Short mmCIF file of C-alpha atoms in Angstrom, two decimals:
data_model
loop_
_atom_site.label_atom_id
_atom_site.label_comp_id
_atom_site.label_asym_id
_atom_site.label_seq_id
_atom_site.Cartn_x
_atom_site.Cartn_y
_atom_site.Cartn_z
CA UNK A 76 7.02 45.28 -9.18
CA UNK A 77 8.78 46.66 -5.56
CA UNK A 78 9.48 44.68 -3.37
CA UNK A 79 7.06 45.24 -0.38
CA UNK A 80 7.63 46.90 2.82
CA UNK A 81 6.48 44.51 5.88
CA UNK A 82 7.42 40.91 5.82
CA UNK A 83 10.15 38.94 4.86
CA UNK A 84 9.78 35.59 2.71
CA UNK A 85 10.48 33.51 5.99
CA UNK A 86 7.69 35.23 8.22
CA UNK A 87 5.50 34.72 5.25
CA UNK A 88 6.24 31.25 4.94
CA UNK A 89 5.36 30.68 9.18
CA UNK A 90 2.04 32.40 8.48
CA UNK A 91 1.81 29.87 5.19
CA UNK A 92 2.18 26.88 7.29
CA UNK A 93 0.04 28.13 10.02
CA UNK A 94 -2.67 28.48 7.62
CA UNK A 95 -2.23 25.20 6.07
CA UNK A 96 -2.37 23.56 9.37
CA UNK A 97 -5.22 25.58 10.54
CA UNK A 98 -7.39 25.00 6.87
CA UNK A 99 -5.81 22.15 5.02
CA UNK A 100 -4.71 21.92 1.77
CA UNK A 101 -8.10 21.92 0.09
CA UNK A 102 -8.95 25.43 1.82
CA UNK A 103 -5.47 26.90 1.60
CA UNK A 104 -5.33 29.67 -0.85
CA UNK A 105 -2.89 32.82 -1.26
CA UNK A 106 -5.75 35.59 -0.06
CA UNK A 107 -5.97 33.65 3.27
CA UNK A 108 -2.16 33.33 3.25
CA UNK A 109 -2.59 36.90 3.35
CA UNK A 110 -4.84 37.32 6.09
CA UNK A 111 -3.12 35.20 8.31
CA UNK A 112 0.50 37.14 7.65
CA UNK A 113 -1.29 40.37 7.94
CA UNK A 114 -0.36 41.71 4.49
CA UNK A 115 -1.62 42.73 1.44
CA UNK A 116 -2.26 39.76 -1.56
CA UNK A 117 0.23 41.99 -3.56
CA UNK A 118 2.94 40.89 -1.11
CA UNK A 119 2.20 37.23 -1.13
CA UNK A 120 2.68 37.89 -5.00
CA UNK A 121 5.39 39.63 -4.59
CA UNK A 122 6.81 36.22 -3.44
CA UNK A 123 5.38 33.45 -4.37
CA UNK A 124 4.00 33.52 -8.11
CA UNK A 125 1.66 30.73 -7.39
CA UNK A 126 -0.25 28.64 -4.58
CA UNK A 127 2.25 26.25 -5.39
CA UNK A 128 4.86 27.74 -5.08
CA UNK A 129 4.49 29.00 -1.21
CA UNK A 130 3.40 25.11 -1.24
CA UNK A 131 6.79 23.91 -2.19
CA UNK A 132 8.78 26.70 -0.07
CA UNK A 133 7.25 25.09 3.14
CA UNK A 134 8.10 21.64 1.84
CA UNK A 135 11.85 22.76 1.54
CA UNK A 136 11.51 25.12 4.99
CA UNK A 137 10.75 21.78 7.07
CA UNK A 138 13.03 19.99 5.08
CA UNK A 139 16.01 22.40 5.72
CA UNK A 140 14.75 23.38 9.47
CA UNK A 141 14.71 19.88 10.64
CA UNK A 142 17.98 18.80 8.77
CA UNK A 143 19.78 22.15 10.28
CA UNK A 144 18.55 21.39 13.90
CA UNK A 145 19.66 17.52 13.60
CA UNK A 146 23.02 18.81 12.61
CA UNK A 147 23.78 22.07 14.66
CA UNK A 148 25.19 20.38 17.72
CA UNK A 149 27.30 17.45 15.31
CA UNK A 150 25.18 15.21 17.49
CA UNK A 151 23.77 12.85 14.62
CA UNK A 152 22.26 9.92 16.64
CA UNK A 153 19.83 7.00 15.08
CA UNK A 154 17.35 8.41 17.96
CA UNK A 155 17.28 12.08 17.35
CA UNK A 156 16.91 11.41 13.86
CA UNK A 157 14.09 9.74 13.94
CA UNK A 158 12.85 12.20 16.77
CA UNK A 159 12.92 14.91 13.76
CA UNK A 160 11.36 12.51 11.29
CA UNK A 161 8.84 12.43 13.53
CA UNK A 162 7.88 15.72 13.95
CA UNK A 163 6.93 15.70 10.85
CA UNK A 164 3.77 13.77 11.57
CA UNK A 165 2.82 16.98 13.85
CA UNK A 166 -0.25 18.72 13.03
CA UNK A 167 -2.09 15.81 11.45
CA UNK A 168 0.95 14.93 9.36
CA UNK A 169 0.52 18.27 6.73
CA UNK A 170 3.98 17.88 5.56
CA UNK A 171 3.55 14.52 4.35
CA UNK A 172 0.02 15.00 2.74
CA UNK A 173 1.28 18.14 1.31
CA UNK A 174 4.51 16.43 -0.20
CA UNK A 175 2.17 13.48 -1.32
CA UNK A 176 0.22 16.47 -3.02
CA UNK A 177 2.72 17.98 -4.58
CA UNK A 178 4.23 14.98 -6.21
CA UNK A 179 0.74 14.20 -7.57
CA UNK A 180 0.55 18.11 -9.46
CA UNK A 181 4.43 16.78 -10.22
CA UNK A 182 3.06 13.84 -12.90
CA UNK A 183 1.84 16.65 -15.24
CA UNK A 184 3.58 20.00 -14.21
CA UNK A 185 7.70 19.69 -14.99
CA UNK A 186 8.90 22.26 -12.81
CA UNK A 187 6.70 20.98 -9.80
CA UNK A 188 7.81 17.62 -10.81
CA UNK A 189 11.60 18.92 -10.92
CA UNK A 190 11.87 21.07 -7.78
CA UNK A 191 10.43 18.33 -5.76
CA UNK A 192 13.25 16.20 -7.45
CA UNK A 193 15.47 18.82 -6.03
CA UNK A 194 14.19 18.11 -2.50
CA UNK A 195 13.86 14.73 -2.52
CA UNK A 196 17.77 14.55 -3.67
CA UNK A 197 18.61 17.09 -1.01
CA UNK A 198 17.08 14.99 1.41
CA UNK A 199 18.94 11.84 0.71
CA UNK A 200 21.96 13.78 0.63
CA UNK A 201 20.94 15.16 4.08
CA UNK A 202 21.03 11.21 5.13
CA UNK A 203 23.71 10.30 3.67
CA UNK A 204 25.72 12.73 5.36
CA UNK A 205 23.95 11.62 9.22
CA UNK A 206 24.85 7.97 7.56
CA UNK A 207 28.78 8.30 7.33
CA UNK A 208 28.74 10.15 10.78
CA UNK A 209 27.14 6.92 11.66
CA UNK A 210 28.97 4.36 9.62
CA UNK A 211 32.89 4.30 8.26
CA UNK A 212 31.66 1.40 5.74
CA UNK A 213 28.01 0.10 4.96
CA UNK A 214 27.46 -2.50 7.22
CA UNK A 215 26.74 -4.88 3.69
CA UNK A 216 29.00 -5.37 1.30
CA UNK A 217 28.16 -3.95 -2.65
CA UNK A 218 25.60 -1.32 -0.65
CA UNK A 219 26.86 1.91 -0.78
CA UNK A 220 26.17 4.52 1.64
CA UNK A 221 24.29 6.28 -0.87
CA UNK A 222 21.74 3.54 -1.55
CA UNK A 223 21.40 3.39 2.09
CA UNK A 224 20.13 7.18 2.12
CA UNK A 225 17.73 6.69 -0.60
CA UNK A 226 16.09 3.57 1.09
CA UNK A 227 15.79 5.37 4.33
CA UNK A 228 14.20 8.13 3.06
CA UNK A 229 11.32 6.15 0.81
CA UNK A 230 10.76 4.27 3.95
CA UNK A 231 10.00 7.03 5.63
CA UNK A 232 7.93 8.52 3.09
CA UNK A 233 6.06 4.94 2.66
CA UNK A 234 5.15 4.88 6.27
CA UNK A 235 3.94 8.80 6.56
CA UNK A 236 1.75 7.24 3.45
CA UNK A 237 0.75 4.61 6.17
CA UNK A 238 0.43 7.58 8.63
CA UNK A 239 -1.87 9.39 6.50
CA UNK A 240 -4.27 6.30 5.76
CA UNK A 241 -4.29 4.37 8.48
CA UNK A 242 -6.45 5.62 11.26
CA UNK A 243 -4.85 2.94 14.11
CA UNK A 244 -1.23 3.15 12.64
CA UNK A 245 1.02 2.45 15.62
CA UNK A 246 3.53 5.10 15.06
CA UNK A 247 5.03 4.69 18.17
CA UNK A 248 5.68 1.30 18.18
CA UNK A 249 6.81 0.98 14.74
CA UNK A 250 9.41 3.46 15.35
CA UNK A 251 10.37 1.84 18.38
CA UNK A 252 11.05 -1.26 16.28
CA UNK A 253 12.77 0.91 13.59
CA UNK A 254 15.24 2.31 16.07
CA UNK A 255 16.32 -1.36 17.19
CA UNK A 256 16.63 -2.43 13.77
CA UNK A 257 18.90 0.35 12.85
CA UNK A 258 20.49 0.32 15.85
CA UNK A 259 21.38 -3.55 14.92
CA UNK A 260 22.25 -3.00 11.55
CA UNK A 261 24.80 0.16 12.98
CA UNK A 262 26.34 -2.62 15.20
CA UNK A 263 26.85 -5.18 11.69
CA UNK A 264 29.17 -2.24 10.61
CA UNK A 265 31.00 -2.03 14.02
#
């Protein structure tokens, strides 16, 4: 197949996650993709094989996006990460139902299962490396830095679960709290 004059991947992924926002997950399907990038199905084809596919892409899109912008300026702070966490919760929190989607097609499809893996692990890696800008040492002894990054980021995803279910979650407050905890458990290590 040739590749397709018009769009490139990235504009087709915006016009993805505009669609998803705009429908939902339920609605979204690769013809509306389509309509909403302007193009022909062919070119969301072209692309992305499969719905999820394009699915997955915005996953690791928001993943890298928010990740790149935390660490452009070298300014990793406890605040501005959570800041970006929270974004995430934008637009009645699609990222996290859509990852909490994906992980459920994951228990019987291996690649979804695997790339999601993939994301997951770069992720924690993503944390880990905020963490040591953070942190010379873990602030507890026989923790490493890397078990640090991997709790962080399943609390996260276990509140945006929270999020997602409960209609009066206090969001704000909660990550209120979460920054003084942190913020306490940065000053153990100092």
């Amino acid at each position: 197949m040739a590749k397709p004059i018009g769009k490139s991947k990235q504009e087709l992924i915006q016009a993805a996650m505009q669609c998803l926002v705009d429908n939902g997950i339920a609605n979204f399907t690769l013809k509306l993709v389509a309509t909403y990038a302007d193009v022909t199905q062919g070119t969301i084809y072209y692309h992305f094989k499969t719905k999820e596919q394009i699915l997955l892409e915005i996953i690791k899109y928001i993943c890298e996006d928010s990740w790149g912008k935390l660490f452009e300026n070298d300014q990793f702070t406890i605040s501005a990460a959570l800041e970006i966490i929270k974004s995430r919760f934008k637009n009645d929190a699609f990222y996290h139902k859509l990852l909490i989607s994906l992980i459920v097609l994951g228990f019987n499809n291996p690649l979804i299962k695997e790339q999601l893996g993939q994301v997951l692990m770069n992720e924690n890696d993503s944390l880990l490396f905020g963490i040591k800008k953070l942190w010379r040492a873990s602030p507890i002894d026989g923790v490493s830095l890397t078990t640090w990054s991997i709790f962080f980021n399943a609390l996260i995803d276990g509140i945006a679960i929270q999020l997602i279910t409960c209609e009066d979650f206090p969001i704000d407050t909660f990550y209120k709290e979460l920054e003084k905890i942190l913020i306490t458990i940065q000053q153990l290590e100092e």
